[in-house]
PDB file of C-alpha atoms and ligand atoms in Angstrom:
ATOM      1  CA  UNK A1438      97.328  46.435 135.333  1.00 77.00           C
ATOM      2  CA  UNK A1439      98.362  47.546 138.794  1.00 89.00           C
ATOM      3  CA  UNK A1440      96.936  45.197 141.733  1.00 90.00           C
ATOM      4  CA  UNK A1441      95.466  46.894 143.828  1.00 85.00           C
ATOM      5  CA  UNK A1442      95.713  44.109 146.192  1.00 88.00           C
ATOM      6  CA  UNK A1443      99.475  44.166 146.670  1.00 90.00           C
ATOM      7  CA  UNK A1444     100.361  46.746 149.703  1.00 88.00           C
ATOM      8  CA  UNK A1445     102.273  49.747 147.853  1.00 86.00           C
ATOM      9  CA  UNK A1446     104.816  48.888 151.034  1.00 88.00           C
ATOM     10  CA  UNK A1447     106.203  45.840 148.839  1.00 93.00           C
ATOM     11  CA  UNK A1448     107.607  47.996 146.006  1.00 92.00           C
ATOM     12  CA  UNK A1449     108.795  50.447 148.240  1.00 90.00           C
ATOM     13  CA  UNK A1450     110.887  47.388 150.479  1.00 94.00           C
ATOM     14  CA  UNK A1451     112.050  45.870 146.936  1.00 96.00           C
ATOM     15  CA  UNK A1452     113.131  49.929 146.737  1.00 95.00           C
ATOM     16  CA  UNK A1453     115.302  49.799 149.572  1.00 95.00           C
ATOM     17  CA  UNK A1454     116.657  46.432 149.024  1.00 97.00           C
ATOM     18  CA  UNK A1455     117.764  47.435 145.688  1.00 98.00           C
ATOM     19  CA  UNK A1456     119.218  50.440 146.591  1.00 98.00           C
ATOM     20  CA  UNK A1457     121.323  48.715 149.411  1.00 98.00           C
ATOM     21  CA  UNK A1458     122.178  46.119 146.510  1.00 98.00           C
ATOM     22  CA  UNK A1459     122.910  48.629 143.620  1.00 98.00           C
ATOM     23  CA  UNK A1460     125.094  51.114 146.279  1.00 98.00           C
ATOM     24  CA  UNK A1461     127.507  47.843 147.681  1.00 98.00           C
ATOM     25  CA  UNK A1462     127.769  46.794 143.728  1.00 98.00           C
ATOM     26  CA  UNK A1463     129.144  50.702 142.777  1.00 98.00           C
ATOM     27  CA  UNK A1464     130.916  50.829 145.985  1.00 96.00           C
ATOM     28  CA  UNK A1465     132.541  47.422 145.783  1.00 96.00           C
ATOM     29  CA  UNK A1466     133.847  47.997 142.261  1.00 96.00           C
ATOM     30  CA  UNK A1467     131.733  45.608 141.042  1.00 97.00           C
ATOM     31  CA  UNK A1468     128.996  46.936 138.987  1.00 98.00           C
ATOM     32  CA  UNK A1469     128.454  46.719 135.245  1.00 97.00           C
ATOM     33  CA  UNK A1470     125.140  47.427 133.030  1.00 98.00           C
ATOM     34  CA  UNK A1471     124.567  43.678 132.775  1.00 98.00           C
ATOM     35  CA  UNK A1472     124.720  43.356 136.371  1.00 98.00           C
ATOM     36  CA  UNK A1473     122.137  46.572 136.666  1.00 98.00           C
ATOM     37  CA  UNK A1474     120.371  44.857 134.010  1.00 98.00           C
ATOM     38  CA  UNK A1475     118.221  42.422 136.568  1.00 98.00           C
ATOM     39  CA  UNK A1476     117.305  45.822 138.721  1.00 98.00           C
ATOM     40  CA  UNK A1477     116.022  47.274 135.736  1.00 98.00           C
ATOM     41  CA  UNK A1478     113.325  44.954 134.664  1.00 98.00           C
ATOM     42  CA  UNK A1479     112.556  43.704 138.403  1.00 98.00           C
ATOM     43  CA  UNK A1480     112.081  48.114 138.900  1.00 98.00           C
ATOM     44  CA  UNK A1481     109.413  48.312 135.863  1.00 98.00           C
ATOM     45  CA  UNK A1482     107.327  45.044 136.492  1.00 97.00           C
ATOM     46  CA  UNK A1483     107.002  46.423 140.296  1.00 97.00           C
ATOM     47  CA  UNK A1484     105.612  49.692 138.495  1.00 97.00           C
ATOM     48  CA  UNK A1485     103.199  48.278 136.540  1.00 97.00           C
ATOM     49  CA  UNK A1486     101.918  45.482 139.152  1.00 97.00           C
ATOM     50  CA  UNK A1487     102.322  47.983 142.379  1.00 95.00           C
ATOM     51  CA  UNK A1488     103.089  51.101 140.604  1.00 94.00           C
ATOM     52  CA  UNK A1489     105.691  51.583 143.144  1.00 91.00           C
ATOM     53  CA  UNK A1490     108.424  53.031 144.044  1.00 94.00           C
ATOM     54  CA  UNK A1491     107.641  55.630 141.986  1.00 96.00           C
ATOM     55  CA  UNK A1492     109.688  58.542 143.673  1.00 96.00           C
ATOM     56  CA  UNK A1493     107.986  61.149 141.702  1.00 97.00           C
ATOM     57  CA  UNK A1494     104.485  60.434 142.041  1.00 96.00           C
ATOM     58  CA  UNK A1495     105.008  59.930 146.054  1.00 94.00           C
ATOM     59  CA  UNK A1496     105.985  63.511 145.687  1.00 96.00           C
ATOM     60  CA  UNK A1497     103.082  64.172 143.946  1.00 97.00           C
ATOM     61  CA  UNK A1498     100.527  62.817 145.998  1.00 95.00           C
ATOM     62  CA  UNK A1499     102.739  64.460 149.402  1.00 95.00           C
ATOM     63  CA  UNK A1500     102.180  67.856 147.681  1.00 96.00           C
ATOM     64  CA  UNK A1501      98.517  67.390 147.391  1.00 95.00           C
ATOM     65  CA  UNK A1502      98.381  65.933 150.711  1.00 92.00           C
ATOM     66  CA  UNK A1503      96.736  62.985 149.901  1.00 88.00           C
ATOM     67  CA  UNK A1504      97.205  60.074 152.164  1.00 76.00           C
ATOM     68  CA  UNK A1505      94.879  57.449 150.760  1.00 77.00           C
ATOM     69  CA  UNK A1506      96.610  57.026 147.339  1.00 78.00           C
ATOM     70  CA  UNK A1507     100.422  57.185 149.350  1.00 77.00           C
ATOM     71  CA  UNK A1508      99.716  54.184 150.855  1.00 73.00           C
ATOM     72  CA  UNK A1509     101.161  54.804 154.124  1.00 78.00           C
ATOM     73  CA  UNK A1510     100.577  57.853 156.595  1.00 85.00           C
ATOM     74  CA  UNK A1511     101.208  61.435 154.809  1.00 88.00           C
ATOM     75  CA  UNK A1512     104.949  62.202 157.265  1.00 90.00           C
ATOM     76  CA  UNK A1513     105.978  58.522 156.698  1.00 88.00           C
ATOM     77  CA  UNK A1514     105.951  59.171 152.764  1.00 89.00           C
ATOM     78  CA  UNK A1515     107.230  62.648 153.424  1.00 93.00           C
ATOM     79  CA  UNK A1516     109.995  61.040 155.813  1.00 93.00           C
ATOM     80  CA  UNK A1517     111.028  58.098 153.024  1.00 92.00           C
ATOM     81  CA  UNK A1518     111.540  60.954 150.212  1.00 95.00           C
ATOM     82  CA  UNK A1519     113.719  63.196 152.364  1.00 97.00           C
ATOM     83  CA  UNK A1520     115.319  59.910 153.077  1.00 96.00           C
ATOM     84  CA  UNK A1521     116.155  59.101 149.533  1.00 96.00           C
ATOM     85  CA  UNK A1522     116.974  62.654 149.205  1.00 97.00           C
ATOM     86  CA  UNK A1523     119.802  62.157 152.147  1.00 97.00           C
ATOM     87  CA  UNK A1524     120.879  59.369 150.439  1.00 97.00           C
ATOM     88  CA  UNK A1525     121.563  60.845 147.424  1.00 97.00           C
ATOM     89  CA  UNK A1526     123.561  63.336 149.377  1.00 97.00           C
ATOM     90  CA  UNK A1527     125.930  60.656 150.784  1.00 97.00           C
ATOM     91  CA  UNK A1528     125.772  58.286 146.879  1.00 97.00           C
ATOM     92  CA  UNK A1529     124.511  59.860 144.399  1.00 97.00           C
ATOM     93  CA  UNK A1530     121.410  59.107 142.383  1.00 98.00           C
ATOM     94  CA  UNK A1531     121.596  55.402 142.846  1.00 97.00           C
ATOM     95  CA  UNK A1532     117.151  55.395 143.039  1.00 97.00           C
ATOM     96  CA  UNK A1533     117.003  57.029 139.266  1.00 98.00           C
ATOM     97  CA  UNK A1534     119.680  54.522 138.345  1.00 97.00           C
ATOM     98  CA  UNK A1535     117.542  51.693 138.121  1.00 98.00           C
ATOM     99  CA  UNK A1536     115.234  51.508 140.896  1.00 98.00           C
ATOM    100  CA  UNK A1537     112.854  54.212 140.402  1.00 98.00           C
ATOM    101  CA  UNK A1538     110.305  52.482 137.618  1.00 98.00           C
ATOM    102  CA  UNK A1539     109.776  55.822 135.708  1.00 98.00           C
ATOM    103  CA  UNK A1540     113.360  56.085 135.103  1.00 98.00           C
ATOM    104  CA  UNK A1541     114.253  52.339 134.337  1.00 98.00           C
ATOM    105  CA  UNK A1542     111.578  51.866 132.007  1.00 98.00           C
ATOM    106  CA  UNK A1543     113.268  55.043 130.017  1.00 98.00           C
ATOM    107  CA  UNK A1544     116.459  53.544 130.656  1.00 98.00           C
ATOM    108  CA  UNK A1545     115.336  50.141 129.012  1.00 98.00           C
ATOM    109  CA  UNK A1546     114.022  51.865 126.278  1.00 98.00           C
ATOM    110  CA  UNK A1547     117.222  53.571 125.528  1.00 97.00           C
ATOM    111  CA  UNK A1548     118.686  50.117 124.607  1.00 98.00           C
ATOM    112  CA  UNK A1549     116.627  50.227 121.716  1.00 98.00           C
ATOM    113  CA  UNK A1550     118.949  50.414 118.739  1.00 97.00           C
ATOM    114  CA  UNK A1551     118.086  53.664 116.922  1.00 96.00           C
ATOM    115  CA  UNK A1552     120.288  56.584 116.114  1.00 94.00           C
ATOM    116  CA  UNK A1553     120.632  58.842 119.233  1.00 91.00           C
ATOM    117  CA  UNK A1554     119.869  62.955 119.987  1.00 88.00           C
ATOM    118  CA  UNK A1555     120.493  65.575 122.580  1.00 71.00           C
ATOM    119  CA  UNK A1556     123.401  63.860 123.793  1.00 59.00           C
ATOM    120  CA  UNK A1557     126.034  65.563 126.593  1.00 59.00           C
ATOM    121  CA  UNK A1558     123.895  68.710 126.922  1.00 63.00           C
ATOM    122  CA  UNK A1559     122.740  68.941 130.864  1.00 63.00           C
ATOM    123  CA  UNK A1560     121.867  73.054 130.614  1.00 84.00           C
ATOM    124  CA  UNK A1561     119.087  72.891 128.909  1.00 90.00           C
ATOM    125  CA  UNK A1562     117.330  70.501 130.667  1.00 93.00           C
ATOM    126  CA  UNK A1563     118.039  71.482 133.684  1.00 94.00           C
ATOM    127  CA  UNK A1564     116.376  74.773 133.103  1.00 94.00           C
ATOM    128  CA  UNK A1565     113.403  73.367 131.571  1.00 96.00           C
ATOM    129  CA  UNK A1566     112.903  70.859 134.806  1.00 97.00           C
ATOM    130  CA  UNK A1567     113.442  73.901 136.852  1.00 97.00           C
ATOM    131  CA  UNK A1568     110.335  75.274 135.725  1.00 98.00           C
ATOM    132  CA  UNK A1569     108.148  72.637 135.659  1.00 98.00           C
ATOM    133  CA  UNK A1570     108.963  72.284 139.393  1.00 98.00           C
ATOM    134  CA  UNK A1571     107.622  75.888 139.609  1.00 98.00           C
ATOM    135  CA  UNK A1572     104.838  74.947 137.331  1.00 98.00           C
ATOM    136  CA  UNK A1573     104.109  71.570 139.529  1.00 98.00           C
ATOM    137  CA  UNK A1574     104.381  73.391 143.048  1.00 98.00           C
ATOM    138  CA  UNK A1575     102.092  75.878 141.953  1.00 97.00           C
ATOM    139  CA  UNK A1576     100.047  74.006 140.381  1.00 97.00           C
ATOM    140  CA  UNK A1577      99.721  71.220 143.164  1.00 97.00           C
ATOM    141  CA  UNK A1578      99.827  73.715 146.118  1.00 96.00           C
ATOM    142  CA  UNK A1579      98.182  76.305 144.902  1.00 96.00           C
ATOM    143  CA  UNK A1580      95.203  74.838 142.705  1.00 97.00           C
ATOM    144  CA  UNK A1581      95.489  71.393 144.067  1.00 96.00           C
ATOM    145  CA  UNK A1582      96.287  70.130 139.808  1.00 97.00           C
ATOM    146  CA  UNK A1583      97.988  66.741 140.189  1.00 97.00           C
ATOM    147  CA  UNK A1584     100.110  68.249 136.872  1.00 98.00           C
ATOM    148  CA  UNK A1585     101.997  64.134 136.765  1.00 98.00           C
ATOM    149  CA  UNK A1586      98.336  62.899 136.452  1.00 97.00           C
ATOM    150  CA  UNK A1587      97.654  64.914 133.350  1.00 98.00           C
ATOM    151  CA  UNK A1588     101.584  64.234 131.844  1.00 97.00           C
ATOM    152  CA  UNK A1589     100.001  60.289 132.658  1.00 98.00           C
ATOM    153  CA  UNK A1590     102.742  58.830 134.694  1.00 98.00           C
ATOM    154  CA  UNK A1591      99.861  56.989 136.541  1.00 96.00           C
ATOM    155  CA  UNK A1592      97.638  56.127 133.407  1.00 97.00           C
ATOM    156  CA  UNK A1593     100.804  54.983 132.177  1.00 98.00           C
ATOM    157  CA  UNK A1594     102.013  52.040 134.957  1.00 97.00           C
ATOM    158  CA  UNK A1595      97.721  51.690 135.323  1.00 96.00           C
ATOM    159  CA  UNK A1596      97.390  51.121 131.756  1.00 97.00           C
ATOM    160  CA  UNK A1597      94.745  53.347 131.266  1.00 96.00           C
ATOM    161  CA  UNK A1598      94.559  52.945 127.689  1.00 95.00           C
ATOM    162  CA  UNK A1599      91.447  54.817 127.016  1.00 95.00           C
ATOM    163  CA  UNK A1600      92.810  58.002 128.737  1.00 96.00           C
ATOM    164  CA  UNK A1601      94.786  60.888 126.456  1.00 97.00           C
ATOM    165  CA  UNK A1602      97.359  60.968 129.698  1.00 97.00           C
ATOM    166  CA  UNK A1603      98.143  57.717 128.596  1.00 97.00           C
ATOM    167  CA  UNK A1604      99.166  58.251 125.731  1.00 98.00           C
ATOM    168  CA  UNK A1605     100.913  61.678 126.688  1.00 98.00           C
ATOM    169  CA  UNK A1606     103.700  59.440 128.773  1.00 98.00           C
ATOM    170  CA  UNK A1607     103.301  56.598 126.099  1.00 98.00           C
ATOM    171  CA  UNK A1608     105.157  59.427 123.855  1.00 98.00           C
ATOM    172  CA  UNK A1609     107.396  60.014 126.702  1.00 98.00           C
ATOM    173  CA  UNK A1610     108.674  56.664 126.736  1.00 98.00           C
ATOM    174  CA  UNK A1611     109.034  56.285 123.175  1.00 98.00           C
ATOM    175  CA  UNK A1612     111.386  59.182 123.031  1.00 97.00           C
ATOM    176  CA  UNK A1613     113.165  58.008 125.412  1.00 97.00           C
ATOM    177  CA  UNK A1614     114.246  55.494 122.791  1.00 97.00           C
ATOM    178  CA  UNK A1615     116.637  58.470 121.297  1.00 96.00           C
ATOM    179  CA  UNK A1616     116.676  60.950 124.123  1.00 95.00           C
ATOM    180  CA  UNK A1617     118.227  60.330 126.773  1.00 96.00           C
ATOM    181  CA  UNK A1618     115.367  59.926 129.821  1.00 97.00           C
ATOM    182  CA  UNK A1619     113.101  62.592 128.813  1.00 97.00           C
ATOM    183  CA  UNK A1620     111.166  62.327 131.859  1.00 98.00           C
ATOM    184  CA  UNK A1621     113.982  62.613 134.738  1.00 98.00           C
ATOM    185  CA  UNK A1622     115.843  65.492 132.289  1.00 96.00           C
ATOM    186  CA  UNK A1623     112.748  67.670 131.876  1.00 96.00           C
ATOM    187  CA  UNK A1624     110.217  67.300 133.979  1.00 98.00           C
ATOM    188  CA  UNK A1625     111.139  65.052 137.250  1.00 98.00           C
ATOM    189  CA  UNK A1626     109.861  67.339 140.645  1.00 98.00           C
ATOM    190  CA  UNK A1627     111.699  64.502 142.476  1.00 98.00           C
ATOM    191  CA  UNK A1628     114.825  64.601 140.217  1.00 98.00           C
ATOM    192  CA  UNK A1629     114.799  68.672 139.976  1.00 98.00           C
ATOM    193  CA  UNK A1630     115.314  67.932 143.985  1.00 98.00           C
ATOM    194  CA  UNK A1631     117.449  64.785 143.824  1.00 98.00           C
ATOM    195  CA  UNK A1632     119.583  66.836 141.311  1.00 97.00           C
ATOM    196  CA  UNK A1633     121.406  69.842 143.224  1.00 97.00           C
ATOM    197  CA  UNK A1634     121.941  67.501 146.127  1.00 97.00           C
ATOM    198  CA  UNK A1635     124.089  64.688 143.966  1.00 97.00           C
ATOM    199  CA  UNK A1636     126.140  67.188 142.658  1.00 95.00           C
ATOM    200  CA  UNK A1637     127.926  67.541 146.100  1.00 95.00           C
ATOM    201  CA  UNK A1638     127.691  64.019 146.997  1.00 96.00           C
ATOM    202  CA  UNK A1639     129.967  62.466 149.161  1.00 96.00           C
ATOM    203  CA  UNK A1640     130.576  59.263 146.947  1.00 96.00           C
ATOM    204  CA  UNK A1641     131.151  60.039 143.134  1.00 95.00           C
ATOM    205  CA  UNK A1642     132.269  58.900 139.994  1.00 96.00           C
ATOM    206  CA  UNK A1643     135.941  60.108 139.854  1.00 93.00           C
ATOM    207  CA  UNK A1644     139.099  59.808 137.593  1.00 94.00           C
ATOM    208  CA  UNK A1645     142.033  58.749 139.271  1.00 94.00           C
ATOM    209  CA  UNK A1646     145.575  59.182 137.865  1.00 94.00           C
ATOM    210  CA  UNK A1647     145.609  55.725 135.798  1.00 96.00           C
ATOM    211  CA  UNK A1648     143.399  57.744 133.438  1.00 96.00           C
ATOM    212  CA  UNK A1649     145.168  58.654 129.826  1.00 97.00           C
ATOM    213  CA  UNK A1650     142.709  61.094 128.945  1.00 95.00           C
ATOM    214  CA  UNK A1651     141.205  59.094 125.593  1.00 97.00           C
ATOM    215  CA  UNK A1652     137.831  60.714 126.380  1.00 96.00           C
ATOM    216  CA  UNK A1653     135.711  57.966 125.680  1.00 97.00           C
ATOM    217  CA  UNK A1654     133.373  57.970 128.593  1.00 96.00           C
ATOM    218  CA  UNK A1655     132.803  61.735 127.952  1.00 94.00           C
ATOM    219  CA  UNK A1656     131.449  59.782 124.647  1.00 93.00           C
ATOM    220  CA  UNK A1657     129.662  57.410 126.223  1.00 95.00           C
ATOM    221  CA  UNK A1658     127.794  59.267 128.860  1.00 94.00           C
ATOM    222  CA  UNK A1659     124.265  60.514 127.259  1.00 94.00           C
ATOM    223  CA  UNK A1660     124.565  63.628 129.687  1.00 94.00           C
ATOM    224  CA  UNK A1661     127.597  65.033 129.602  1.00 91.00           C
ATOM    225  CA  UNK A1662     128.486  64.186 133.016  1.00 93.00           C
ATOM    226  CA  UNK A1663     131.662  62.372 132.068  1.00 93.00           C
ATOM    227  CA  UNK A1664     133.325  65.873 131.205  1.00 88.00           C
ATOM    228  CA  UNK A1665     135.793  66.514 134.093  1.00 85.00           C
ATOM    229  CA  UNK A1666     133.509  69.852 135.157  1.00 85.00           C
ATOM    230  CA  UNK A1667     130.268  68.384 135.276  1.00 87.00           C
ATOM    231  CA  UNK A1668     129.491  68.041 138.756  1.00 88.00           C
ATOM    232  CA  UNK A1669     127.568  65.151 138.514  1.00 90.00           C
ATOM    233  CA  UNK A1670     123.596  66.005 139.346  1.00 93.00           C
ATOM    234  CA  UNK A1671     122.489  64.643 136.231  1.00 95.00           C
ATOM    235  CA  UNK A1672     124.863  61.275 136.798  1.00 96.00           C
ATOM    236  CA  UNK A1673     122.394  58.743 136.349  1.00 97.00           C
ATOM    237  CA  UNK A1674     124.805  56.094 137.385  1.00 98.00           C
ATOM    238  CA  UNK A1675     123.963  53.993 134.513  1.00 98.00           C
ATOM    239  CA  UNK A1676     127.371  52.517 134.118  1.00 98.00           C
ATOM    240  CA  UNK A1677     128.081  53.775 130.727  1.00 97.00           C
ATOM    241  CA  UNK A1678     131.110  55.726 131.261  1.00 97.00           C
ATOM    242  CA  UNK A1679     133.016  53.077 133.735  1.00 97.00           C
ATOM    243  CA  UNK A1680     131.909  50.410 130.671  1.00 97.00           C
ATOM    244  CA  UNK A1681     133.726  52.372 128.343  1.00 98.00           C
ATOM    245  CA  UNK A1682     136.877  53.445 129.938  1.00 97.00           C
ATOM    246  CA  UNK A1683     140.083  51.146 128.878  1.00 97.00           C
ATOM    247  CA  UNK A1684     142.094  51.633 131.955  1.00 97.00           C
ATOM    248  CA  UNK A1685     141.411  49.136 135.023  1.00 94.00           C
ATOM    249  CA  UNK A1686     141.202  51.695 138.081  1.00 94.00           C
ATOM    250  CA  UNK A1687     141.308  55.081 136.053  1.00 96.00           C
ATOM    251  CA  UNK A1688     137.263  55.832 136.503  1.00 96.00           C
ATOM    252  CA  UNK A1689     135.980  54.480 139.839  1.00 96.00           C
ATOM    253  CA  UNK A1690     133.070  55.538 142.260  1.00 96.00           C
ATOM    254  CA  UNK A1691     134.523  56.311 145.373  1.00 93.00           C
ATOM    255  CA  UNK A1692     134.481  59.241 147.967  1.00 91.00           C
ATOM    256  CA  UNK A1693     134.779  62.438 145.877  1.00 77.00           C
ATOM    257  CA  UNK A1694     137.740  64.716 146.670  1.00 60.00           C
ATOM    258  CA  UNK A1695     136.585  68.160 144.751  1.00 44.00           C
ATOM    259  CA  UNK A1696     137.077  67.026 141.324  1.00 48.00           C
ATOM    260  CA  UNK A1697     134.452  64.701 139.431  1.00 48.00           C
ATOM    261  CA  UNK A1698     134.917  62.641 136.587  1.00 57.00           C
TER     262      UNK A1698
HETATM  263  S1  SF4 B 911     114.571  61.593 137.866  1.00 63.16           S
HETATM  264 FE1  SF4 B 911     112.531  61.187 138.719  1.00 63.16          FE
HETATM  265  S2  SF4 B 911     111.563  59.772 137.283  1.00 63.16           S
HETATM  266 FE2  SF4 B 911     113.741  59.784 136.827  1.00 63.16          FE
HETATM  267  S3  SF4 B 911     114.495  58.085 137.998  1.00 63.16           S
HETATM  268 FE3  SF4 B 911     114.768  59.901 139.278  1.00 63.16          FE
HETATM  269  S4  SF4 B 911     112.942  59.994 140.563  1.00 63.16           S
HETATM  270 FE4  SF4 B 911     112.506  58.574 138.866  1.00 63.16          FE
HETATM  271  S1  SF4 B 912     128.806  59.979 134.154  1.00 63.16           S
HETATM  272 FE1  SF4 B 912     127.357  59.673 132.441  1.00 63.16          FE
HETATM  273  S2  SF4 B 912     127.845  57.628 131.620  1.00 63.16           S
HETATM  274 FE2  SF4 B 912     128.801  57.769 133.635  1.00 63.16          FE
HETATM  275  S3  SF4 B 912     127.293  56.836 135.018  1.00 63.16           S
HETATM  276 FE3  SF4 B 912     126.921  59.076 135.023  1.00 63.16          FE
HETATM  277  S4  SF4 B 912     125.334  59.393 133.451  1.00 63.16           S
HETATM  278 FE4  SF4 B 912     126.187  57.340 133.102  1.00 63.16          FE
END
């Protein structure tokens, strides 16, 4: 379904301009899941008719070195991801949040109203992304394998629907309907780097002293992050936590000062 017409350079402005949008929302106090909501389904149709900003295959195609299908020079792509990468440094992982179409069309799909599983484990995961980035470096670098072609995150947004890779992230997606975002949790190269680097950044989700302790975004968040220890790499700033809490003030994203949630 992807046009091949539309420059790739339109999904990745729309990516910009909706992480400016998304980052003055958290930081202004003002963002909620309905107001994400918009981002969300603009994020997916932009995959499927551009099949970009797809952070993860950009790092795909930078590892294999080939230009052609980046649609813009090989340091320029190279440059943007770092970018994003700084970014995340400075406010977290606002680009899995809802702009990155892999991860918004998992986060749509979590809306589906089925009994949930693997909820507020982030170890596991973690582990398991770690070494498919081993497993995708070598594989890319070494034997020049494009390993998110096979998984079908391409076929997927291209609707390749005679290919077995489509159906492969098909699967993918439909779990993601009671876990969590399989994709950015196990396998992500781009989140496995996005990951480390949020859980020092500057602007956080953070519990002030209004908070009464009633533990109900620790329910709420699908990750875990919501514990006071997590640090806050897998914080997908969905919104689900700040949603749940009672207290006005008590959970707010602001400029972190050691502790997290
Ligand atoms: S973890 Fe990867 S796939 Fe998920 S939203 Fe982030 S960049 Fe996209
Ligand atoms: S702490 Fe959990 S619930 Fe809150 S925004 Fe992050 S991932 Fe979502």
């Amino acid at each position: 379904m992807v046009v091949e017409s539309i420059p790739k350079a339109v999904g990745f402005i729309y990516g910009l301009l909706a992480f400016v949008a998304l980052t003055w929302l958290w930081y202004s106090g003002r963002f909620t899941r309905r107001r994400a909501m918009p981002f969300l389904i603009a994020s997916v149709l932009l995959g499927f008719l551009v099949f970009a900003p797809v952070f993860p295959y950009q790092l795909q195609m930078v590892v294999l070195g080939n230009a052609a299908a980046l649609g813009s020079p090989l340091p320029m792509a190279l440059g943007g991801l770092l970018a994003f990468i700084v970014l995340a440094l400075v406010f977290g992982r606002v680009i899995c949040g809802q702009v990155c179409p892999a991860g918004a069309v998992q986060e749509l799909m979590y809306l589906v109203p089925v009994k949930k599983h693997g909820r507020a484990e982030s170890r596991v995961p973690v582990a398991v992304r770690a070494g498919v980035f081993v497993i995708f470096l070598v594989a890319g670098l070494g034997l020049s394998v494009n390993l998110l072609a096979l998984i079908g995150l391409p076929g997927f947004f291209h609707l390749t629907v005679a290919s077995v890779s489509f159906f492969v992230f098909l699967s993918i997606v439909l779990l993601s309907a009671v876990v969590y975002r399989p994709f950015c949790r196990y396998v992500c190269p781009y989140g496995a780097l996005l990951a480390p680097v949020a859980s020092r950044a500057f602007y956080r989700l953070r519990r002030t002293d209004a908070c009464i302790g009633c533990r109900k975004c620790e329910r709420a968040c699908p990750t875990g992050e919501a514990d006071p220890s997590a640090r806050l790499g897998e914080c997908y700033l969905c919104g689900r936590c700040t949603e749940a809490c009672p207290v006005e003030g008590a959970l707010v994203y602001g400029r972190g000062d050691g502790k997290s949630t």
